[in-house]
PDB file of C-alpha atoms in Angstrom:
ATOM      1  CA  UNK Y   1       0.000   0.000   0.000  1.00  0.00           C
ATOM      2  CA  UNK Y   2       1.623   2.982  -1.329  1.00  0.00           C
ATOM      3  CA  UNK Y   3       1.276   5.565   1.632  1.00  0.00           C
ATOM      4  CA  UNK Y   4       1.730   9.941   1.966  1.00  0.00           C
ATOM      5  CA  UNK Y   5       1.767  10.989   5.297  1.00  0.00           C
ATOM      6  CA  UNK Y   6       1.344  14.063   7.060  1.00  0.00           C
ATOM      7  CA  UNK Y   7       1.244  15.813  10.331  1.00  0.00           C
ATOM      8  CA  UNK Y   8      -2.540  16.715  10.386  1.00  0.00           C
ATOM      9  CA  UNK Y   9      -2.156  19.753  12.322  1.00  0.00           C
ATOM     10  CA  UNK Y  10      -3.147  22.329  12.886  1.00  0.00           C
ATOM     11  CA  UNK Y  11       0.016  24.179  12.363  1.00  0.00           C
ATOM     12  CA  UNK Y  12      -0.170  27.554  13.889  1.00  0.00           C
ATOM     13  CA  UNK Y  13       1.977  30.442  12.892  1.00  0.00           C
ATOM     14  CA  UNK Y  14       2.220  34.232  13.764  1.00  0.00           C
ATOM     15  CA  UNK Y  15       1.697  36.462  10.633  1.00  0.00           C
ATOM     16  CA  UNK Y  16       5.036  37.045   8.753  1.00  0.00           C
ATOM     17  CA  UNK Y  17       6.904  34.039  10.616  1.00  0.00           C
ATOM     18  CA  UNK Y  18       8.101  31.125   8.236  1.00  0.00           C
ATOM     19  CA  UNK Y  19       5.487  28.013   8.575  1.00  0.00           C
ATOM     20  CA  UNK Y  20       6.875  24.492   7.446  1.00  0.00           C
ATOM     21  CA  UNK Y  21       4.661  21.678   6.202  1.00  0.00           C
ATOM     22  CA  UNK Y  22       6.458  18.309   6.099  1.00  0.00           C
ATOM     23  CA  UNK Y  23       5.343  14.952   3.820  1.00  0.00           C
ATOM     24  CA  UNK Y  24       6.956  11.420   3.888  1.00  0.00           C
ATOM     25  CA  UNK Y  25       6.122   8.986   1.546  1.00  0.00           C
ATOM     26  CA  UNK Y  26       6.773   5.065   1.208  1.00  0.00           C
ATOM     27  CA  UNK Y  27       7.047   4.467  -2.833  1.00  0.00           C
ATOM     28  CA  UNK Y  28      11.019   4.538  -2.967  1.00  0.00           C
ATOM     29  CA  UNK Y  29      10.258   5.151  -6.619  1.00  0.00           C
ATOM     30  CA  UNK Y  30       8.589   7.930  -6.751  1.00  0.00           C
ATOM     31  CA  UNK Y  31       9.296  10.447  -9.410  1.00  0.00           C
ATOM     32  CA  UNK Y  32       7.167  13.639  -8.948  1.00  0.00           C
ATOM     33  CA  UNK Y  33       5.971  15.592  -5.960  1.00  0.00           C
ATOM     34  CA  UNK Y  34       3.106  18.591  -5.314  1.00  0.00           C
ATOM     35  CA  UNK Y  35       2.149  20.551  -2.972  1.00  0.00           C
ATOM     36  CA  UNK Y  36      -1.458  21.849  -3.421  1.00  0.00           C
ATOM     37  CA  UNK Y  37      -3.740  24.108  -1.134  1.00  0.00           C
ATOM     38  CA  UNK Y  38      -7.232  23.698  -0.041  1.00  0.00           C
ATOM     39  CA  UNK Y  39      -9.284  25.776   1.361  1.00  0.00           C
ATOM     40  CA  UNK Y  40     -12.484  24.339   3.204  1.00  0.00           C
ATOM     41  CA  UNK Y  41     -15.025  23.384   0.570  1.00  0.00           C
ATOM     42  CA  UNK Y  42     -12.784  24.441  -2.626  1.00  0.00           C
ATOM     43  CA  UNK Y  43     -10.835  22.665  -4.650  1.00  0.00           C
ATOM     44  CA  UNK Y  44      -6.872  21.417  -4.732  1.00  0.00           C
ATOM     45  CA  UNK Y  45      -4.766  24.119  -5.814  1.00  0.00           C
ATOM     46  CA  UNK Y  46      -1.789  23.876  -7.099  1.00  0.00           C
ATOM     47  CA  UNK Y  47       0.953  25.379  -5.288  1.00  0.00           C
ATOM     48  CA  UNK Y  48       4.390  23.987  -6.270  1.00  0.00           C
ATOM     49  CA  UNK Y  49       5.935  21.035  -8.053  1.00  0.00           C
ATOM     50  CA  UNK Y  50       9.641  19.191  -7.404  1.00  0.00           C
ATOM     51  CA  UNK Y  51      10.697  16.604  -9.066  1.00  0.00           C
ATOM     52  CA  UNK Y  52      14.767  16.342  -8.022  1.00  0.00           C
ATOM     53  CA  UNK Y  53      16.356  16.333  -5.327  1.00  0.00           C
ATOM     54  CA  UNK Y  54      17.030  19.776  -3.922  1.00  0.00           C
ATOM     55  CA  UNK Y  55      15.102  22.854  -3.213  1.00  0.00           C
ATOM     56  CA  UNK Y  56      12.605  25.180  -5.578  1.00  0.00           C
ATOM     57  CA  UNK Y  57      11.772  28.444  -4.782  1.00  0.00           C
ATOM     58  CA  UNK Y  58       8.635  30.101  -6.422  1.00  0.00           C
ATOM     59  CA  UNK Y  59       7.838  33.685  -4.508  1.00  0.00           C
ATOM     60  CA  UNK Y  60       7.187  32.822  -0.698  1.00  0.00           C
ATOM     61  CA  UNK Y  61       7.242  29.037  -1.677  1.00  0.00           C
ATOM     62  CA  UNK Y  62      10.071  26.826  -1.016  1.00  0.00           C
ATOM     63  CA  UNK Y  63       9.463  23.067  -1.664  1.00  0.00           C
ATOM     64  CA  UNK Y  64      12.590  20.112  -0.185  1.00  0.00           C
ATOM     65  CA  UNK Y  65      12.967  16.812  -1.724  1.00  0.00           C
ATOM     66  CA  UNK Y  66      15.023  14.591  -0.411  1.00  0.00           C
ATOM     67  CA  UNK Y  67      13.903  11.336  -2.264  1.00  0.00           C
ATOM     68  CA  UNK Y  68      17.074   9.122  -0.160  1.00  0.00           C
ATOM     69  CA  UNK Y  69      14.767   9.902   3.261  1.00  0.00           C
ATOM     70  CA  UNK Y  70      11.967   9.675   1.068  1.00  0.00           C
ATOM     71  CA  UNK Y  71      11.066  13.377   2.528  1.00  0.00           C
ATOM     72  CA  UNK Y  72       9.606  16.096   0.581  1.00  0.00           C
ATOM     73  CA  UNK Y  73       8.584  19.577   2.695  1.00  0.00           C
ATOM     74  CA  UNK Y  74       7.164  23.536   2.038  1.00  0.00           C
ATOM     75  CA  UNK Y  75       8.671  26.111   3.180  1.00  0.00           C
ATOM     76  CA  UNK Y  76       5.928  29.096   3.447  1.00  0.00           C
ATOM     77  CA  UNK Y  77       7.859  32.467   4.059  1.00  0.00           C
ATOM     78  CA  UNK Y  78       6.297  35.591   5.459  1.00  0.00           C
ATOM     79  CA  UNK Y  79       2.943  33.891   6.240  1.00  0.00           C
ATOM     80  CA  UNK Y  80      -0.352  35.725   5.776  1.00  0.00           C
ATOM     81  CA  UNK Y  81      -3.720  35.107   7.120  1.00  0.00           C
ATOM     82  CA  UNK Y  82      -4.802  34.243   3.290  1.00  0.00           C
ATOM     83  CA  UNK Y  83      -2.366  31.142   3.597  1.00  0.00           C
ATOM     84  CA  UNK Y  84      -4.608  29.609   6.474  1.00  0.00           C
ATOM     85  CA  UNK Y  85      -5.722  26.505   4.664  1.00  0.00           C
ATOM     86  CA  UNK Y  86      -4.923  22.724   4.538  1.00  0.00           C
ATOM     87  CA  UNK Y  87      -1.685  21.491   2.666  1.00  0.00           C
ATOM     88  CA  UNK Y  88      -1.857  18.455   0.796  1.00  0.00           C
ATOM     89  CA  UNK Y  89       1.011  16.743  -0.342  1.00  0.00           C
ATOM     90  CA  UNK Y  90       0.381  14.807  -3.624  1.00  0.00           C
ATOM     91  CA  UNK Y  91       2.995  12.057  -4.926  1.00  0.00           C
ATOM     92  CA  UNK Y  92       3.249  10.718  -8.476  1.00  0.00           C
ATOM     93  CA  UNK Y  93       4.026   6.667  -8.231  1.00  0.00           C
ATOM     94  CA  UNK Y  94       6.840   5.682 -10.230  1.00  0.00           C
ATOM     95  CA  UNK Y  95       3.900   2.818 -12.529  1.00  0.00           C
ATOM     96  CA  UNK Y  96       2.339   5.581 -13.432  1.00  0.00           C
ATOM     97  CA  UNK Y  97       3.220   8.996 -12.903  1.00  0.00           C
ATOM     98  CA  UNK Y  98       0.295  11.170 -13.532  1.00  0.00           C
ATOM     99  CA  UNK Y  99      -1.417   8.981 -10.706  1.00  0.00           C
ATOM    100  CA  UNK Y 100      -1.298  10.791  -7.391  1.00  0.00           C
ATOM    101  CA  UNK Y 101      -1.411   9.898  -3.983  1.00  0.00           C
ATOM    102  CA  UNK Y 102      -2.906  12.271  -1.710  1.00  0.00           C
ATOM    103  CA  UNK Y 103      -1.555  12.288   2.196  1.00  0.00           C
ATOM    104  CA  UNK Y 104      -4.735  13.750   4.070  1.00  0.00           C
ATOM    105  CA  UNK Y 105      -3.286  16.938   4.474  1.00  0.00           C
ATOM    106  CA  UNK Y 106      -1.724  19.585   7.533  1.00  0.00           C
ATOM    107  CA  UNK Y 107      -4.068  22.794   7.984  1.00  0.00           C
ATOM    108  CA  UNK Y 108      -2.387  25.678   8.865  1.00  0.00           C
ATOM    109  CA  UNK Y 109      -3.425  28.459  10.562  1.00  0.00           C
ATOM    110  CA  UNK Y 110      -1.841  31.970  10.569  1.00  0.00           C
ATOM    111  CA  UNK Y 111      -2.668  34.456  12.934  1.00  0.00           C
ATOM    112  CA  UNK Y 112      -3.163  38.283  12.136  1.00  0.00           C
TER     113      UNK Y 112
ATOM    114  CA  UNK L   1      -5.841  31.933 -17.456  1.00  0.00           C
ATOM    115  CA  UNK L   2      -6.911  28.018 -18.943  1.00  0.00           C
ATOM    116  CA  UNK L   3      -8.801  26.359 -16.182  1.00  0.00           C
ATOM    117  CA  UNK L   4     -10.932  22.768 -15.744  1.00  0.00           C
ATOM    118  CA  UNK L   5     -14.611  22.999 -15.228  1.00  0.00           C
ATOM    119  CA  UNK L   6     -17.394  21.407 -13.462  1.00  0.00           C
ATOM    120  CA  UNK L   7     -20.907  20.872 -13.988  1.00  0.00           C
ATOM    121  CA  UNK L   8     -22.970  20.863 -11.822  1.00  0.00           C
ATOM    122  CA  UNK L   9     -21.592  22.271  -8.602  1.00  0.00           C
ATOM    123  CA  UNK L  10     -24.310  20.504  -6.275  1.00  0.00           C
ATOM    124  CA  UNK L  11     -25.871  17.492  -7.373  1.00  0.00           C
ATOM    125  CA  UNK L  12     -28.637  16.314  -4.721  1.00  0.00           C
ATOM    126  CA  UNK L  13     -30.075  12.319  -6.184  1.00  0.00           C
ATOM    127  CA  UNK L  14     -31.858   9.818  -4.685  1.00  0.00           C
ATOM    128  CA  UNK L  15     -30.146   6.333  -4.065  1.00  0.00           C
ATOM    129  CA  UNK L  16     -30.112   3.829  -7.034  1.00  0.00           C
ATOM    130  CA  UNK L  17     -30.275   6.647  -9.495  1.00  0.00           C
ATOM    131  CA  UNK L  18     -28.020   7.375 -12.221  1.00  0.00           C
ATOM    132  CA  UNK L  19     -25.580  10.123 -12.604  1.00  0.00           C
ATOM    133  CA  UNK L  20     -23.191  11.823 -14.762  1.00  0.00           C
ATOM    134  CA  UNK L  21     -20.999  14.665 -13.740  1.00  0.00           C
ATOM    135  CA  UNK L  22     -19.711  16.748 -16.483  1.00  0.00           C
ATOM    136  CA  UNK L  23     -15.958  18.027 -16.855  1.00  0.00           C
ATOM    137  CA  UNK L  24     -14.652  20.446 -19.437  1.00  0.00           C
ATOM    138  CA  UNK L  25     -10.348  19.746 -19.159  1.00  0.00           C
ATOM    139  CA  UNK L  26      -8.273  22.745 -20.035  1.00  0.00           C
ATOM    140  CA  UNK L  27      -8.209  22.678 -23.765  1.00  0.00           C
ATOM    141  CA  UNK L  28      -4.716  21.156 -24.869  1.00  0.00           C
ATOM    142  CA  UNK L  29      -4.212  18.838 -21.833  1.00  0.00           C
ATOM    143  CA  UNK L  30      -4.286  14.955 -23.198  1.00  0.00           C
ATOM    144  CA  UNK L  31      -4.663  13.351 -19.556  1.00  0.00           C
ATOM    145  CA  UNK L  32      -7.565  13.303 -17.918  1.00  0.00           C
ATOM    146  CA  UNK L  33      -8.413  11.936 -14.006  1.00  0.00           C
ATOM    147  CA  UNK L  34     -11.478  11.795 -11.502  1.00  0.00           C
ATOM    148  CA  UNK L  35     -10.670  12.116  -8.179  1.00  0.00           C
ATOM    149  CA  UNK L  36     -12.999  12.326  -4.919  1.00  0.00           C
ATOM    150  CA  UNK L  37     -13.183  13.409  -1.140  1.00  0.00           C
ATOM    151  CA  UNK L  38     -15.100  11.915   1.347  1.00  0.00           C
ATOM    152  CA  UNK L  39     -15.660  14.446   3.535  1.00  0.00           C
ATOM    153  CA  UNK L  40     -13.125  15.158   5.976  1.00  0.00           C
ATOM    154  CA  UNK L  41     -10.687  12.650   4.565  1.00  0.00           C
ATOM    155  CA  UNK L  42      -8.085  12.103   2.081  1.00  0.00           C
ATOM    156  CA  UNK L  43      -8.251  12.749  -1.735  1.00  0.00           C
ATOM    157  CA  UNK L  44      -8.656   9.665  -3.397  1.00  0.00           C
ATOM    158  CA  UNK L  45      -7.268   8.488  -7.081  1.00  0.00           C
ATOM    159  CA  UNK L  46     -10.717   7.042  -9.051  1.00  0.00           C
ATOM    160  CA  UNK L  47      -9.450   7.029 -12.213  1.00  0.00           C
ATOM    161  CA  UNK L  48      -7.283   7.932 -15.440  1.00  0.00           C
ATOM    162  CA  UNK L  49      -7.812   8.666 -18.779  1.00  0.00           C
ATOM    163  CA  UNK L  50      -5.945   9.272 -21.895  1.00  0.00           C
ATOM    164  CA  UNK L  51      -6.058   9.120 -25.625  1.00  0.00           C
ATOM    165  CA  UNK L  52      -9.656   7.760 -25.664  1.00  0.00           C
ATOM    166  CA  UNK L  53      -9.486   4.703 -22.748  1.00  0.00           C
ATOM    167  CA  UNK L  54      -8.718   4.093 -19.022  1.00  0.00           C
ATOM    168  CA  UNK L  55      -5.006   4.012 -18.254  1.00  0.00           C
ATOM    169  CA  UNK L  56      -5.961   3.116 -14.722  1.00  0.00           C
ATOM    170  CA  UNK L  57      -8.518   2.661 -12.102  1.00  0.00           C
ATOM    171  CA  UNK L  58      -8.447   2.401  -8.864  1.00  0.00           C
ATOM    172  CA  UNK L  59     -10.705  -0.435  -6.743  1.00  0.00           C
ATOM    173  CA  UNK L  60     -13.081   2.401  -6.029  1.00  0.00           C
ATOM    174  CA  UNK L  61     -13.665   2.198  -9.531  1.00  0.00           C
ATOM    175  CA  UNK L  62     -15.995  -0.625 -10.088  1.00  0.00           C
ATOM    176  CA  UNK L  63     -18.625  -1.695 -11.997  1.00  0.00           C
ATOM    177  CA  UNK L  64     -21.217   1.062 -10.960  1.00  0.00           C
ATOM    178  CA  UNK L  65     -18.692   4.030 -12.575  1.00  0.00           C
ATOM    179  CA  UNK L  66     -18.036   4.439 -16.249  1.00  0.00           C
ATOM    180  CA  UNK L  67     -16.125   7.566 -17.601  1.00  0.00           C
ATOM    181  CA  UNK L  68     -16.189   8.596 -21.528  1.00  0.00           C
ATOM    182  CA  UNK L  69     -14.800  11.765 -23.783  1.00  0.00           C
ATOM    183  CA  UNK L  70     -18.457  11.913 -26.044  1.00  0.00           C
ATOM    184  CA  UNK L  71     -16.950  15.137 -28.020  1.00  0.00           C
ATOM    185  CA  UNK L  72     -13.372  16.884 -28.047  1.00  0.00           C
ATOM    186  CA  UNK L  73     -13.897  18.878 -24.823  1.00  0.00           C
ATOM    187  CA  UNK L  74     -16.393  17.056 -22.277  1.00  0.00           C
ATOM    188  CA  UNK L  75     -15.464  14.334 -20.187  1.00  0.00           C
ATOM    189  CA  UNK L  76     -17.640  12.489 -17.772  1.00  0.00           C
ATOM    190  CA  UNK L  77     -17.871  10.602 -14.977  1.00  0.00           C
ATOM    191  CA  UNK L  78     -21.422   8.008 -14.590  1.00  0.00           C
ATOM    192  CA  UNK L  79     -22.218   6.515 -11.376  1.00  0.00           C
ATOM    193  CA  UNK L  80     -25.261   4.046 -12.537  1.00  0.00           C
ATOM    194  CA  UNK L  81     -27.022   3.238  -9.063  1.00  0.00           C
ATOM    195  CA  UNK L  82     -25.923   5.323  -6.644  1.00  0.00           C
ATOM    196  CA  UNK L  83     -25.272   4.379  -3.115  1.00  0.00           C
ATOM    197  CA  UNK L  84     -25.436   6.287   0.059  1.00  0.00           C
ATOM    198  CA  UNK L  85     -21.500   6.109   0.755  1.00  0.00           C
ATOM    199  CA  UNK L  86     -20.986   7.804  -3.277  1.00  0.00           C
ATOM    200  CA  UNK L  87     -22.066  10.887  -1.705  1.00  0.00           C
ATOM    201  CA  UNK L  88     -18.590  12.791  -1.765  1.00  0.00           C
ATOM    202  CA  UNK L  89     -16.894  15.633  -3.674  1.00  0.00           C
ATOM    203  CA  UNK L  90     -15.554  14.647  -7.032  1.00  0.00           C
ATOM    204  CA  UNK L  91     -12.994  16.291  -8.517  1.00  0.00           C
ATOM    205  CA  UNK L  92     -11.964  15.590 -12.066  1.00  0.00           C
ATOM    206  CA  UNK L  93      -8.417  17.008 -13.142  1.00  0.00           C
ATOM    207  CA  UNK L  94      -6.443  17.710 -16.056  1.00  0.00           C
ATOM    208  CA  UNK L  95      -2.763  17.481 -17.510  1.00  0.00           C
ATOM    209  CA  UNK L  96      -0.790  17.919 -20.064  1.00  0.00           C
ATOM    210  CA  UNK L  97       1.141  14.977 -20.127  1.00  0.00           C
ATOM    211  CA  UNK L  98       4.009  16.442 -22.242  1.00  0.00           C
ATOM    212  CA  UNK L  99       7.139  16.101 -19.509  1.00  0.00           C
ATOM    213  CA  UNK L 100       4.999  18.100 -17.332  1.00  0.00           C
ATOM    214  CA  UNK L 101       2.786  16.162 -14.781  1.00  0.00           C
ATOM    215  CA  UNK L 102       1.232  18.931 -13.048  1.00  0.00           C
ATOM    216  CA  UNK L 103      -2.193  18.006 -12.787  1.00  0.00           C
ATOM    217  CA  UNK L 104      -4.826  21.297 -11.806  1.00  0.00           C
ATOM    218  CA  UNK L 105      -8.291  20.526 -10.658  1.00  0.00           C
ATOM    219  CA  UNK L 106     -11.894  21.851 -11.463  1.00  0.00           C
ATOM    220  CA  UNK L 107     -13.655  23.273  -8.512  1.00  0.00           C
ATOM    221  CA  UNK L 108     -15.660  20.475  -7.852  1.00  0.00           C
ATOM    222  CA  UNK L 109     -19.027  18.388  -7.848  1.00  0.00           C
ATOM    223  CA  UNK L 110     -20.474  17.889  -4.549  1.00  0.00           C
ATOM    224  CA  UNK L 111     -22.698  14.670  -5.005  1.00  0.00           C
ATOM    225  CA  UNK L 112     -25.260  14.060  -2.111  1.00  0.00           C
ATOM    226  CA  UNK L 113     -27.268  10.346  -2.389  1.00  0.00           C
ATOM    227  CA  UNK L 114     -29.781  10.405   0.010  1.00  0.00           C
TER     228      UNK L 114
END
């Protein structure tokens, strides 16, 4: 069984702090990574992708992957009340890679 | 910017009825997906779709669901006797498939079977 965990939170941060959001997953051959937001009742949205090892910065955004500890994490810089949400981390098996597994997701809160 | 959409938003049927939920993927994607959410819990894989055929289903996806492309933009999800425990959000989901997995989501179908 092909597994994404995640702390389920909530995470809470002071506005303008640095939150981080942490997945582990257990398909060693794993090949793609997301990190999507949801807000209650909406839709996954995607926030980044990563697919080597390493770090990716998009704006405020800073995804890890470190596929040896089978780790992948977000980095959220300057946190704003509009980030308060739930974090799902998304993995693409290695059979077939535009198959994701979901882990159920850490909601964080930021506080004005 | 391209987006997927969903039709309808709420869909309110009566157990053992049919339904189809309607997708439009964003317009040159060539892989298509249905996802759901119980509510409260994970997001779960239902199934994948490219060049005219399932790639791959999950066990979710049995008998009772059926998925087709009738024209070049709709794709659809049918759930032929619906069951109390269908009642869910489903998400269907499109991507590109060309070195670029990134798969974005419509907003959503929230099915209730009562």
């Amino acid at each position: 069984q092909k597994e994404v965990e995640q702390n389920s939170g909530p995470l809470s941060v002071p506005e303008g702090a640095i939150a981080s959001l942490n997945c582990t997953y257990s398909d060693r051959g794993s090949q793609s990574f997301f990190w999507y937001r949801q807000y209650s009742g909406k839709s996954p949205e995607l926030i980044m992708s990563i697919y080597s090892n390493g770090d990716k910065e998009d704006g405020r955004f800073t995804a890890q992957l470190n596929k040896a500890s089978q780790y992948v994490s977000l980095l959220i810089r300057d946190s704003q009340p509009s980030d308060s949400a739930t974090y799902l981390c998304a993995v693409g098996g290695k059979d077939n890679f535009n198959k994701f597994y979901f882990g159920s997701g850490t909601k964080l809160n930021v506080k004005p | 910017e391209p987006e997927v959409t969903q039709t309808p938003s709420h869909q309110v049927t009566q157990m053992g009825q049919e339904v189809i939920l309607r997708c439009v993927p964003i317009s040159n994607h060539l892989y298509f997906y249905w996802y759901r959410q119980i509510l409260g819990q994970k997001v779960e894989f239902l199934v994948s779709f490219y060049n005219n055929e399932i790639s791959e289903k999950s066990e979710i996806f049995d008998d009772q669901f059926s998925v087709e492309r009738p024209d070049g933009s709709n794709f659809t999800l049918k759930i032929r006797s619906t069951k109390l425990e269908d009642s869910a959000m489903y998400f269907c989901a499109s991507s590109d498939g060309q070195g670029n997995t990134e798969a974005f989501f419509g907003q959503g179908t929230r099915l209730t079977v009562v």
